[in-house]
Amino acid sequence: MRAPVFRPDRRQLLRLALAAAAGQGLPLEALSQPRWSFDPFGLGVASGSPAPDGMVLWTRLVAPGAFDSLGAAPVPVRWELAHDEAFARIARRGETLASADLAHSVHVEVQGLEPDRWYFYRFIAGGVASPVGRTRTLPAPDAAAGRLRLAYASCQRWEHGYYAAYRHMRAEDVDLVLFLGDYIYEYPNATAAVRNFPTLATVITLADYRDRHAMHRSDPSLQAMHATCPWILTWDDHEVQNDYAGLLPGTGGPMDIGGAPDFAARRNAAYQAYYEHMPLRASAFVRAMSPGVSHEVRLYEQYRWGRLADVLMLDSRQFRDAQVCGHPQHRSGLVDPATCEALMDPARTYLGAGQERWLDGALARGAGAWSVIGQQTLFGRRDNRPGPGARLWNDGWDGYGAARRRVTDSLQKHRVRNPVMLGGDVHENWVGHIKADYDRPDSPSLGTEFCGTSISSRSAYGATAPQRLADNPHFVFAEGTRRGYGVCEFTPSGLTTTLRVLDDATRQDARIETLARFVVQPGRPVVEKA
Ligand SMILES: [Fe+2]
């Protein structure tokens, strides 16, 4: 279908270009607003990258029925941020341009707000107002914040189920969502799909990745959760390709082991589409301007919730070394540590040298009573073979044992207060203790770990989780058949983590229940079942 397209005239574009070149704010009257007969806000609104004085407000304009169809012209978009939902008391407003080269996405970086406050925001384009989103600022860095309540979630494969989890998450009264990877999946439609998507193919090009993101974001429950509070996001492999490592392809499925012929181009496409669809700062997208150079997206970051908590987000995909001792072509697999010395090779990195240095510094600077580390996957060692002998999954931290050891060494060296590791990826709930040395069960516990189940993605071996738990004594709880999310409530006197699970993720009307609840006291790295 051909979408109605707004075209500003050349004089309007020239004025905008001159104003932008002169470093001025965009003149509000520079472009008369187009008039549309359709709703361009079909992907909803979102906010993220919160700071004590602001955040990023996001939307992307699309025409109905076609996700990438607004034409080549930039479109002016007004935005408003208010103290109240009726927009009677406006705190900030402005205008920006949604340009075609970033898929008409909008990333507004609001500044100058009060710390520790909730706000409401909306966009207006073509005479149409967007849905209203709610967002908030962080407490001031030195404030004695009394509570941080966050949800952590990951792995939302479209065809494996509905996003009923997000419908329930809206009622959890959280300040933040930590999304820990696999926001989209790059595969063709799954067998036994609960809901199909229109394109059956593996996503490869920029247009493919844009469509796949837009399709996920068309889900009303996911949109509603994005509009409820700011999200802090990191990614895992499926935002690009299964089990990729840095600039090395993984596998897109049995049909194309070895990956697309030009993986660097594919990764660039995936990275750009990711930036376009997430509430990230413009500085987070480092765009390659010459051939042979790759885009980077800066996702690792430190957020301070007053003096109550530091929240660190990590990226273990973009800068990692190759997996070792696995499949001869795509490298990943279950590995016997007794026959794979390279697993513990100190020269290998999981975060990249730059992020490792940054993490060590961030842990040294951390001032919060709780030190929350959001990252992609299970942090603790997990032997997947019941009984004698061990089998470790080489694509996670277990495949990069020396790199993990450098993190636990930093936790000890800087006497990091109450570390809490949050993860995803495994489509199972695992709860346990961060160990100084995972090969020595009697080594000290340094903190606690909650690795969450998936929003919708199936688990292949979930039913065997309790069996595998027995071989991994630093974990205290494992359950792999239920989909959902976790909620952590941090206060000066303790952490309560509640594992929330759906009765059936293949149903839109799925109900939620509590699978288990755990408490941790400050100064005592022990998980106790409540
Ligand atoms: Fe996943």
Short mmCIF file of C-alpha atoms and ligand atoms in Angstrom, two decimals:
data_model
loop_
_atom_site.label_atom_id
_atom_site.label_comp_id
_atom_site.label_asym_id
_atom_site.label_seq_id
_atom_site.Cartn_x
_atom_site.Cartn_y
_atom_site.Cartn_z
CA MET A 1 0.00 0.00 0.00
CA ARG A 2 1.16 3.55 -0.70
CA ALA A 3 1.19 5.67 2.40
CA PRO A 4 0.17 9.30 2.42
CA VAL A 5 3.39 11.28 2.61
CA PHE A 6 4.08 14.71 4.03
CA ARG A 7 6.60 16.78 2.05
CA PRO A 8 7.83 20.07 3.49
CA ASP A 9 8.69 22.59 0.82
CA ARG A 10 12.31 23.38 -0.01
CA ARG A 11 12.34 26.74 1.73
CA GLN A 12 11.17 25.13 4.99
CA LEU A 13 13.90 22.51 4.77
CA LEU A 14 16.53 25.16 4.07
CA ARG A 15 15.52 27.17 7.15
CA LEU A 16 15.72 24.05 9.30
CA ALA A 17 19.10 23.11 7.93
CA LEU A 18 20.45 26.63 8.55
CA ALA A 19 19.07 26.67 12.08
CA ALA A 20 20.59 23.28 12.80
CA ALA A 21 23.95 24.34 11.33
CA ALA A 22 23.95 27.46 13.49
CA GLY A 23 23.46 25.27 16.56
CA GLN A 24 20.11 26.87 17.33
CA GLY A 25 17.13 25.03 18.60
CA LEU A 26 14.66 24.25 15.87
CA PRO A 27 12.34 27.18 15.30
CA LEU A 28 8.86 26.09 16.30
CA GLU A 29 7.24 27.79 13.35
CA ALA A 30 9.86 26.60 10.85
CA LEU A 31 7.72 23.81 9.50
CA SER A 32 4.00 23.94 9.39
CA GLN A 33 2.77 20.66 10.78
CA PRO A 34 1.50 18.20 8.23
CA ARG A 35 -2.09 16.98 8.56
CA TRP A 36 -2.57 13.26 8.60
CA SER A 37 -5.69 11.20 8.38
CA PHE A 38 -3.94 8.27 10.09
CA ASP A 39 -2.26 7.71 13.44
CA PRO A 40 1.53 7.79 12.94
CA PHE A 41 2.12 6.55 16.53
CA GLY A 42 1.33 2.89 15.91
CA LEU A 43 4.52 1.81 17.69
CA GLY A 44 3.71 3.74 20.86
CA VAL A 45 6.09 5.78 23.01
CA ALA A 46 8.92 4.94 25.37
CA SER A 47 11.45 6.54 27.71
CA GLY A 48 14.84 5.48 28.96
CA SER A 49 18.43 6.40 29.83
CA PRO A 50 17.20 8.21 32.98
CA ALA A 51 19.34 10.83 34.75
CA PRO A 52 18.66 12.97 37.84
CA ASP A 53 17.67 15.88 35.56
CA GLY A 54 16.16 14.18 32.52
CA MET A 55 15.77 11.17 30.28
CA VAL A 56 15.28 10.18 26.63
CA LEU A 57 11.77 10.26 25.17
CA TRP A 58 11.25 7.98 22.18
CA THR A 59 8.79 7.36 19.42
CA ARG A 60 8.94 6.33 15.78
CA LEU A 61 6.51 7.56 13.13
CA VAL A 62 5.05 4.92 10.85
CA ALA A 63 2.26 4.81 8.31
CA PRO A 64 -0.46 2.23 8.89
CA GLY A 65 0.04 -1.16 7.32
CA ALA A 66 3.67 -0.57 6.36
CA PHE A 67 6.40 -0.04 8.92
CA ASP A 68 8.91 1.80 6.74
CA SER A 69 6.78 3.98 4.57
CA LEU A 70 6.76 7.66 5.44
CA GLY A 71 8.86 8.65 2.45
CA ALA A 72 12.20 10.46 2.33
CA ALA A 73 11.26 13.81 3.85
CA PRO A 74 11.95 14.72 7.47
CA VAL A 75 8.86 15.26 9.60
CA PRO A 76 8.58 17.86 12.38
CA VAL A 77 7.44 16.42 15.70
CA ARG A 78 6.45 18.45 18.75
CA TRP A 79 6.86 17.02 22.23
CA GLU A 80 5.55 17.98 25.64
CA LEU A 81 6.52 16.87 29.12
CA ALA A 82 4.21 17.79 32.00
CA HIS A 83 3.79 17.34 35.73
CA ASP A 84 0.27 16.05 35.23
CA GLU A 85 -1.44 13.60 32.92
CA ALA A 86 -3.79 16.31 31.58
CA PHE A 87 -0.77 18.41 30.47
CA ALA A 88 -2.05 21.44 32.40
CA ARG A 89 1.36 22.08 34.01
CA ILE A 90 3.97 21.80 31.24
CA ALA A 91 7.55 21.34 32.47
CA ARG A 92 9.31 21.29 29.09
CA ARG A 93 8.30 21.32 25.44
CA GLY A 94 10.05 21.50 22.12
CA GLU A 95 10.19 20.40 18.52
CA THR A 96 12.46 18.03 16.69
CA LEU A 97 12.74 16.42 13.27
CA ALA A 98 12.17 12.75 12.54
CA SER A 99 14.40 11.92 9.60
CA ALA A 100 14.10 9.09 7.12
CA ASP A 101 17.71 7.97 7.53
CA LEU A 102 16.84 6.94 11.10
CA ALA A 103 13.47 5.47 10.10
CA HIS A 104 11.60 8.56 11.38
CA SER A 105 12.53 7.67 14.93
CA VAL A 106 12.57 10.41 17.57
CA HIS A 107 15.03 10.57 20.48
CA VAL A 108 14.45 13.66 22.62
CA GLU A 109 17.01 14.23 25.40
CA VAL A 110 15.18 16.20 28.09
CA GLN A 111 17.30 18.15 30.59
CA GLY A 112 16.78 20.52 33.50
CA LEU A 113 14.13 18.52 35.35
CA GLU A 114 13.83 17.95 39.07
CA PRO A 115 15.32 14.74 40.52
CA ASP A 116 13.16 11.89 41.80
CA ARG A 117 9.96 13.04 40.05
CA TRP A 118 7.39 11.39 37.82
CA TYR A 119 6.40 13.18 34.59
CA PHE A 120 4.04 12.61 31.66
CA TYR A 121 4.95 13.09 28.00
CA ARG A 122 3.48 12.95 24.52
CA PHE A 123 4.35 13.76 20.93
CA ILE A 124 2.30 15.58 18.29
CA ALA A 125 2.81 15.19 14.55
CA GLY A 126 0.52 15.67 11.62
CA GLY A 127 -2.13 17.07 13.92
CA VAL A 128 -2.24 13.76 15.79
CA ALA A 129 -1.22 13.30 19.44
CA SER A 130 0.58 10.16 20.60
CA PRO A 131 -0.48 8.05 23.55
CA VAL A 132 0.66 9.55 26.86
CA GLY A 133 3.74 8.03 28.48
CA ARG A 134 4.84 8.23 32.10
CA THR A 135 8.48 8.57 33.03
CA ARG A 136 10.69 9.67 35.88
CA THR A 137 14.05 11.11 36.83
CA LEU A 138 16.59 9.40 39.06
CA PRO A 139 17.01 10.63 42.64
CA ALA A 140 19.89 13.10 43.12
CA PRO A 141 23.18 11.19 43.49
CA ASP A 142 23.57 12.16 47.17
CA ALA A 143 19.90 11.69 48.12
CA ALA A 144 18.99 9.10 50.74
CA ALA A 145 16.56 7.29 48.46
CA GLY A 146 14.23 5.04 50.45
CA ARG A 147 13.18 2.56 47.78
CA LEU A 148 14.05 1.29 44.33
CA ARG A 149 11.62 -1.14 42.78
CA LEU A 150 12.54 -2.57 39.39
CA ALA A 151 11.44 -5.35 37.08
CA TYR A 152 13.94 -7.41 35.11
CA ALA A 153 12.98 -9.21 31.92
CA SER A 154 14.46 -10.81 28.80
CA CYS A 155 13.81 -13.06 25.78
CA GLN A 156 10.51 -12.18 24.14
CA ARG A 157 10.31 -14.40 21.08
CA TRP A 158 7.23 -13.24 19.20
CA GLU A 159 5.93 -16.56 17.87
CA HIS A 160 6.43 -18.41 21.16
CA GLY A 161 3.71 -16.57 23.00
CA TYR A 162 1.94 -13.38 23.97
CA TYR A 163 3.28 -10.58 26.12
CA ALA A 164 0.75 -11.04 28.92
CA ALA A 165 3.73 -10.71 31.28
CA TYR A 166 3.92 -7.00 30.47
CA ARG A 167 0.21 -6.52 31.13
CA HIS A 168 0.82 -7.80 34.65
CA MET A 169 4.11 -5.93 35.05
CA ARG A 170 2.20 -2.65 34.65
CA ALA A 171 0.49 -3.33 37.97
CA GLU A 172 3.77 -3.95 39.85
CA ASP A 173 4.43 -0.27 40.64
CA VAL A 174 8.03 -0.35 39.43
CA ASP A 175 10.35 2.63 38.96
CA LEU A 176 12.38 1.04 36.16
CA VAL A 177 12.49 -1.93 33.81
CA LEU A 178 15.85 -3.58 33.22
CA PHE A 179 15.66 -5.40 29.90
CA LEU A 180 18.50 -7.89 29.65
CA GLY A 181 18.55 -9.06 26.04
CA ASP A 182 16.80 -10.86 23.17
CA TYR A 183 14.30 -8.07 22.52
CA ILE A 184 13.79 -9.49 19.02
CA TYR A 185 14.74 -12.81 17.43
CA GLU A 186 16.27 -12.86 13.96
CA TYR A 187 15.02 -16.33 13.01
CA PRO A 188 12.32 -17.27 10.51
CA ASN A 189 8.94 -18.26 11.97
CA ALA A 190 9.16 -21.01 14.57
CA THR A 191 7.51 -24.37 14.24
CA ALA A 192 4.33 -24.60 16.29
CA ALA A 193 4.14 -20.81 16.31
CA VAL A 194 1.58 -19.34 18.68
CA ARG A 195 1.38 -16.26 16.48
CA ASN A 196 3.13 -15.81 13.15
CA PHE A 197 4.80 -12.75 11.75
CA PRO A 198 4.23 -11.73 8.15
CA THR A 199 7.77 -12.21 6.85
CA LEU A 200 8.99 -15.79 7.13
CA ALA A 201 12.64 -15.06 6.45
CA THR A 202 15.73 -14.63 8.59
CA VAL A 203 16.36 -10.91 9.06
CA ILE A 204 19.51 -9.66 7.31
CA THR A 205 19.10 -6.11 5.97
CA LEU A 206 18.36 -2.79 7.66
CA ALA A 207 14.80 -2.92 6.33
CA ASP A 208 14.42 -6.47 7.76
CA TYR A 209 15.63 -5.47 11.23
CA ARG A 210 13.43 -2.36 11.22
CA ASP A 211 10.39 -4.46 10.34
CA ARG A 212 11.17 -7.05 13.01
CA HIS A 213 11.58 -4.38 15.70
CA ALA A 214 8.43 -2.59 14.57
CA MET A 215 6.50 -5.84 14.64
CA HIS A 216 7.50 -6.52 18.25
CA ARG A 217 6.73 -2.94 19.21
CA SER A 218 3.26 -3.20 17.68
CA ASP A 219 2.24 -5.42 20.61
CA PRO A 220 -0.12 -3.40 22.85
CA SER A 221 1.09 -4.92 26.16
CA LEU A 222 4.74 -4.23 25.34
CA GLN A 223 3.85 -0.68 24.27
CA ALA A 224 1.91 -0.10 27.45
CA MET A 225 4.82 -1.22 29.64
CA HIS A 226 7.20 1.06 27.75
CA ALA A 227 4.76 3.91 28.44
CA THR A 228 4.66 3.11 32.17
CA CYS A 229 8.23 3.88 33.29
CA PRO A 230 11.75 4.30 31.90
CA TRP A 231 13.58 1.25 30.62
CA ILE A 232 17.31 0.59 30.81
CA LEU A 233 18.26 -1.88 28.13
CA THR A 234 21.06 -4.10 27.03
CA TRP A 235 21.07 -6.71 24.29
CA ASP A 236 22.19 -10.28 23.81
CA ASP A 237 22.80 -12.19 20.58
CA HIS A 238 19.37 -12.35 18.91
CA GLU A 239 19.20 -8.61 18.31
CA VAL A 240 21.77 -9.49 15.60
CA GLN A 241 22.33 -13.23 15.18
CA ASN A 242 22.33 -16.31 17.40
CA ASP A 243 25.63 -16.72 19.30
CA TYR A 244 27.59 -14.09 17.38
CA ALA A 245 30.77 -12.82 19.02
CA GLY A 246 31.98 -9.27 18.35
CA LEU A 247 32.49 -9.14 14.60
CA LEU A 248 32.29 -12.91 14.11
CA PRO A 249 29.01 -14.36 12.87
CA GLY A 250 27.14 -17.00 14.85
CA THR A 251 24.44 -19.09 13.29
CA GLY A 252 21.05 -17.95 12.07
CA GLY A 253 19.63 -21.47 12.23
CA PRO A 254 20.30 -24.78 10.52
CA MET A 255 19.96 -23.22 7.06
CA ASP A 256 22.92 -20.89 7.25
CA ILE A 257 25.63 -22.11 9.57
CA GLY A 258 28.43 -19.63 9.29
CA GLY A 259 26.06 -16.70 8.97
CA ALA A 260 25.45 -14.16 6.23
CA PRO A 261 28.28 -13.58 3.77
CA ASP A 262 28.93 -10.03 5.00
CA PHE A 263 28.45 -10.20 8.74
CA ALA A 264 29.88 -6.72 9.38
CA ALA A 265 27.18 -5.22 7.16
CA ARG A 266 24.52 -7.33 8.85
CA ARG A 267 25.70 -6.27 12.31
CA ASN A 268 25.68 -2.62 11.22
CA ALA A 269 22.10 -2.98 10.04
CA ALA A 270 21.06 -4.65 13.29
CA TYR A 271 22.85 -2.07 15.46
CA GLN A 272 21.29 0.86 13.61
CA ALA A 273 17.79 -0.61 13.83
CA TYR A 274 18.34 -1.27 17.54
CA TYR A 275 19.27 2.37 18.15
CA GLU A 276 16.31 3.53 16.09
CA HIS A 277 13.87 1.58 18.24
CA MET A 278 15.23 2.15 21.73
CA PRO A 279 15.16 5.19 24.06
CA LEU A 280 18.93 5.73 23.84
CA ARG A 281 20.94 8.94 23.75
CA ALA A 282 22.25 10.08 20.36
CA SER A 283 25.78 9.70 21.73
CA ALA A 284 25.13 5.97 22.31
CA PHE A 285 25.03 5.32 18.56
CA VAL A 286 28.54 5.70 17.19
CA ARG A 287 27.93 5.56 13.48
CA ALA A 288 30.66 4.27 11.19
CA MET A 289 31.23 6.82 8.45
CA SER A 290 33.80 4.98 6.34
CA PRO A 291 33.97 1.52 4.80
CA GLY A 292 35.58 -1.20 6.87
CA VAL A 293 34.57 0.48 10.14
CA SER A 294 31.64 -0.86 12.14
CA HIS A 295 28.88 0.89 14.04
CA GLU A 296 29.07 0.73 17.81
CA VAL A 297 26.26 1.12 20.31
CA ARG A 298 27.28 2.12 23.81
CA LEU A 299 25.01 0.19 26.16
CA TYR A 300 27.24 -0.29 29.21
CA GLU A 301 26.43 2.44 31.68
CA GLN A 302 26.24 3.33 35.37
CA TYR A 303 23.05 4.74 36.94
CA ARG A 304 22.94 5.96 40.52
CA TRP A 305 19.73 5.64 42.55
CA GLY A 306 20.76 8.17 45.20
CA ARG A 307 22.82 6.53 47.92
CA LEU A 308 20.58 3.46 47.88
CA ALA A 309 21.78 1.66 44.76
CA ASP A 310 24.15 1.73 41.84
CA VAL A 311 22.75 0.10 38.72
CA LEU A 312 25.37 -1.02 36.19
CA MET A 313 24.42 -2.34 32.76
CA LEU A 314 26.89 -4.50 30.83
CA ASP A 315 27.23 -5.55 27.18
CA SER A 316 28.85 -8.95 26.74
CA ARG A 317 28.19 -9.33 22.98
CA GLN A 318 29.73 -6.42 21.13
CA PHE A 319 33.32 -6.66 22.28
CA ARG A 320 33.84 -10.33 23.16
CA ASP A 321 36.37 -12.81 21.83
CA ALA A 322 35.30 -15.95 19.98
CA GLN A 323 33.87 -18.96 21.85
CA VAL A 324 36.32 -21.86 22.21
CA CYS A 325 36.20 -25.68 22.06
CA GLY A 326 32.64 -25.77 20.67
CA HIS A 327 31.18 -26.47 17.25
CA PRO A 328 33.87 -26.29 14.51
CA GLN A 329 31.93 -23.70 12.48
CA HIS A 330 29.69 -21.66 14.71
CA ARG A 331 31.82 -22.23 17.82
CA SER A 332 29.16 -22.43 20.54
CA GLY A 333 28.26 -25.57 22.44
CA LEU A 334 28.54 -27.56 25.67
CA VAL A 335 32.20 -28.03 26.56
CA ASP A 336 34.09 -30.34 28.94
CA PRO A 337 36.28 -28.01 31.02
CA ALA A 338 38.72 -30.87 31.70
CA THR A 339 39.70 -30.91 28.01
CA CYS A 340 39.46 -27.19 27.19
CA GLU A 341 42.22 -25.11 28.75
CA ALA A 342 41.28 -22.11 26.61
CA LEU A 343 38.13 -21.62 28.71
CA MET A 344 40.36 -20.12 31.41
CA ASP A 345 42.77 -18.30 29.08
CA PRO A 346 43.32 -14.87 30.72
CA ALA A 347 43.98 -13.28 27.31
CA ARG A 348 40.35 -13.87 26.29
CA THR A 349 37.75 -11.22 27.02
CA TYR A 350 33.97 -11.27 27.41
CA LEU A 351 33.35 -7.53 27.82
CA GLY A 352 36.28 -6.14 25.84
CA ALA A 353 39.29 -4.42 27.39
CA GLY A 354 37.66 -0.97 27.42
CA GLN A 355 34.48 -2.11 29.15
CA GLU A 356 36.47 -4.21 31.64
CA ARG A 357 38.47 -1.13 32.66
CA TRP A 358 35.29 0.92 32.86
CA LEU A 359 33.59 -1.75 35.01
CA ASP A 360 36.49 -1.93 37.43
CA GLY A 361 36.40 1.88 37.76
CA ALA A 362 32.61 1.96 38.12
CA LEU A 363 32.76 -0.67 40.88
CA ALA A 364 35.52 1.32 42.62
CA ARG A 365 33.42 4.52 42.43
CA GLY A 366 30.15 2.84 43.45
CA ALA A 367 28.60 4.52 46.47
CA GLY A 368 25.26 2.75 46.72
CA ALA A 369 24.19 0.46 49.54
CA TRP A 370 23.27 -2.06 46.81
CA SER A 371 25.32 -2.74 43.67
CA VAL A 372 23.01 -4.03 40.97
CA ILE A 373 24.69 -5.45 37.87
CA GLY A 374 22.40 -6.08 34.90
CA GLN A 375 23.88 -8.27 32.20
CA GLN A 376 22.83 -10.80 29.60
CA THR A 377 23.05 -14.24 31.11
CA LEU A 378 23.72 -16.56 34.03
CA PHE A 379 26.83 -15.32 35.83
CA GLY A 380 27.61 -18.29 38.07
CA ARG A 381 29.22 -21.49 36.88
CA ARG A 382 26.60 -24.03 35.83
CA ASP A 383 27.43 -27.66 35.18
CA ASN A 384 24.76 -28.95 32.82
CA ARG A 385 25.64 -32.62 33.13
CA PRO A 386 24.01 -34.43 36.05
CA GLY A 387 26.43 -36.69 37.92
CA PRO A 388 30.22 -36.96 37.48
CA GLY A 389 32.06 -34.78 34.96
CA ALA A 390 31.01 -31.31 33.83
CA ARG A 391 29.59 -29.70 30.72
CA LEU A 392 29.72 -25.91 30.51
CA TRP A 393 27.92 -23.70 27.98
CA ASN A 394 30.77 -21.88 26.25
CA ASP A 395 28.71 -18.92 24.98
CA GLY A 396 28.05 -17.53 28.50
CA TRP A 397 30.37 -16.54 31.37
CA ASP A 398 31.31 -20.21 31.72
CA GLY A 399 33.08 -19.91 28.36
CA TYR A 400 35.13 -16.97 29.61
CA GLY A 401 36.18 -18.12 33.08
CA ALA A 402 39.18 -15.79 33.45
CA ALA A 403 37.09 -12.78 32.42
CA ARG A 404 34.51 -13.74 35.06
CA ARG A 405 37.28 -14.09 37.60
CA ARG A 406 38.41 -10.52 36.86
CA VAL A 407 34.88 -9.33 37.72
CA THR A 408 34.76 -11.23 41.02
CA ASP A 409 38.30 -9.99 41.79
CA SER A 410 37.07 -6.39 41.25
CA LEU A 411 34.11 -7.03 43.57
CA GLN A 412 36.55 -8.14 46.27
CA LYS A 413 39.28 -5.57 45.63
CA HIS A 414 36.86 -2.63 45.88
CA ARG A 415 34.82 -4.21 48.70
CA VAL A 416 31.73 -3.62 46.58
CA ARG A 417 28.66 -3.34 48.82
CA ASN A 418 25.97 -5.97 48.38
CA PRO A 419 26.45 -7.03 44.75
CA VAL A 420 23.29 -8.31 43.07
CA MET A 421 23.72 -9.88 39.63
CA LEU A 422 20.65 -9.87 37.35
CA GLY A 423 20.57 -11.83 34.07
CA GLY A 424 18.46 -13.53 31.43
CA ASP A 425 19.12 -15.63 28.32
CA VAL A 426 18.64 -19.10 29.81
CA HIS A 427 14.81 -19.01 29.78
CA GLU A 428 14.89 -20.45 33.32
CA ASN A 429 14.85 -18.89 36.79
CA TRP A 430 18.13 -19.50 38.67
CA VAL A 431 18.81 -17.98 42.09
CA GLY A 432 22.05 -18.25 44.02
CA HIS A 433 25.31 -16.78 45.24
CA ILE A 434 28.20 -15.02 43.50
CA LYS A 435 31.35 -16.96 44.46
CA ALA A 436 34.91 -15.65 44.73
CA ASP A 437 36.04 -18.84 42.96
CA TYR A 438 33.45 -21.05 41.30
CA ASP A 439 35.83 -24.00 41.26
CA ARG A 440 36.04 -23.93 45.07
CA PRO A 441 32.62 -24.38 46.67
CA ASP A 442 34.09 -23.29 50.03
CA SER A 443 35.29 -19.92 48.68
CA PRO A 444 33.45 -16.88 50.04
CA SER A 445 30.10 -15.71 48.69
CA LEU A 446 30.43 -12.14 47.45
CA GLY A 447 26.83 -11.39 46.59
CA THR A 448 23.65 -12.80 45.17
CA GLU A 449 22.40 -13.67 41.70
CA PHE A 450 18.93 -13.73 40.14
CA CYS A 451 18.87 -14.94 36.56
CA GLY A 452 15.39 -14.52 35.14
CA THR A 453 13.16 -16.62 32.94
CA SER A 454 11.88 -15.42 29.55
CA ILE A 455 8.90 -13.20 28.78
CA SER A 456 7.74 -15.67 26.09
CA SER A 457 10.66 -17.71 24.64
CA ARG A 458 10.38 -21.46 25.22
CA SER A 459 12.97 -23.36 27.22
CA ALA A 460 14.35 -26.50 25.62
CA TYR A 461 15.52 -28.23 28.81
CA GLY A 462 13.51 -26.35 31.42
CA ALA A 463 12.03 -29.45 33.02
CA THR A 464 15.51 -30.71 34.02
CA ALA A 465 16.45 -27.53 35.92
CA PRO A 466 15.90 -29.04 39.39
CA GLN A 467 18.12 -32.02 38.45
CA ARG A 468 20.93 -29.72 37.29
CA LEU A 469 20.56 -27.63 40.45
CA ALA A 470 21.90 -30.54 42.50
CA ASP A 471 25.28 -30.33 40.72
CA ASN A 472 25.64 -26.59 41.31
CA PRO A 473 25.53 -25.95 45.06
CA HIS A 474 26.12 -22.19 44.84
CA PHE A 475 22.59 -21.98 43.38
CA VAL A 476 19.66 -22.46 45.72
CA PHE A 477 16.70 -22.44 43.32
CA ALA A 478 16.06 -23.39 39.68
CA GLU A 479 12.82 -23.67 37.70
CA GLY A 480 12.66 -23.79 33.93
CA THR A 481 9.12 -24.41 32.72
CA ARG A 482 7.51 -21.06 33.54
CA ARG A 483 7.64 -17.75 31.66
CA GLY A 484 7.54 -14.33 33.35
CA TYR A 485 9.77 -11.73 34.99
CA GLY A 486 11.28 -10.76 38.34
CA VAL A 487 10.66 -7.79 40.62
CA CYS A 488 13.39 -6.52 42.97
CA GLU A 489 12.62 -4.10 45.77
CA PHE A 490 15.70 -2.51 47.34
CA THR A 491 15.49 -0.56 50.61
CA PRO A 492 18.20 0.31 53.14
CA SER A 493 17.09 -2.66 55.22
CA GLY A 494 16.92 -5.35 52.57
CA LEU A 495 16.24 -6.72 49.11
CA THR A 496 13.11 -8.68 48.26
CA THR A 497 13.04 -10.44 44.88
CA THR A 498 9.76 -11.90 43.67
CA LEU A 499 9.68 -14.31 40.73
CA ARG A 500 6.42 -13.75 38.84
CA VAL A 501 5.28 -16.38 36.33
CA LEU A 502 2.40 -16.86 33.91
CA ASP A 503 0.11 -19.86 33.95
CA ASP A 504 0.35 -20.07 30.13
CA ALA A 505 2.40 -17.69 27.95
CA THR A 506 0.62 -18.92 24.82
CA ARG A 507 -2.57 -17.19 25.97
CA GLN A 508 -3.24 -13.46 25.78
CA ASP A 509 -5.36 -13.68 28.93
CA ALA A 510 -2.71 -15.58 30.93
CA ARG A 511 -2.79 -15.08 34.69
CA ILE A 512 0.21 -14.25 36.85
CA GLU A 513 1.32 -15.80 40.12
CA THR A 514 4.29 -15.77 42.46
CA LEU A 515 6.67 -18.69 41.91
CA ALA A 516 8.97 -17.84 44.80
CA ARG A 517 10.13 -14.90 46.89
CA PHE A 518 13.61 -14.33 48.29
CA VAL A 519 15.10 -11.87 50.76
CA VAL A 520 18.68 -10.65 51.18
CA GLN A 521 19.89 -8.59 54.12
CA PRO A 522 22.50 -5.90 53.62
CA GLY A 523 25.99 -6.97 54.65
CA ARG A 524 25.10 -10.66 54.40
CA PRO A 525 25.38 -12.25 50.93
CA VAL A 526 22.89 -15.03 51.58
CA VAL A 527 19.68 -15.64 49.64
CA GLU A 528 16.87 -16.78 51.87
CA LYS A 529 13.52 -18.04 50.69
CA ALA A 530 10.74 -15.91 52.12
FE FE B 1 16.69 -15.86 24.49
#
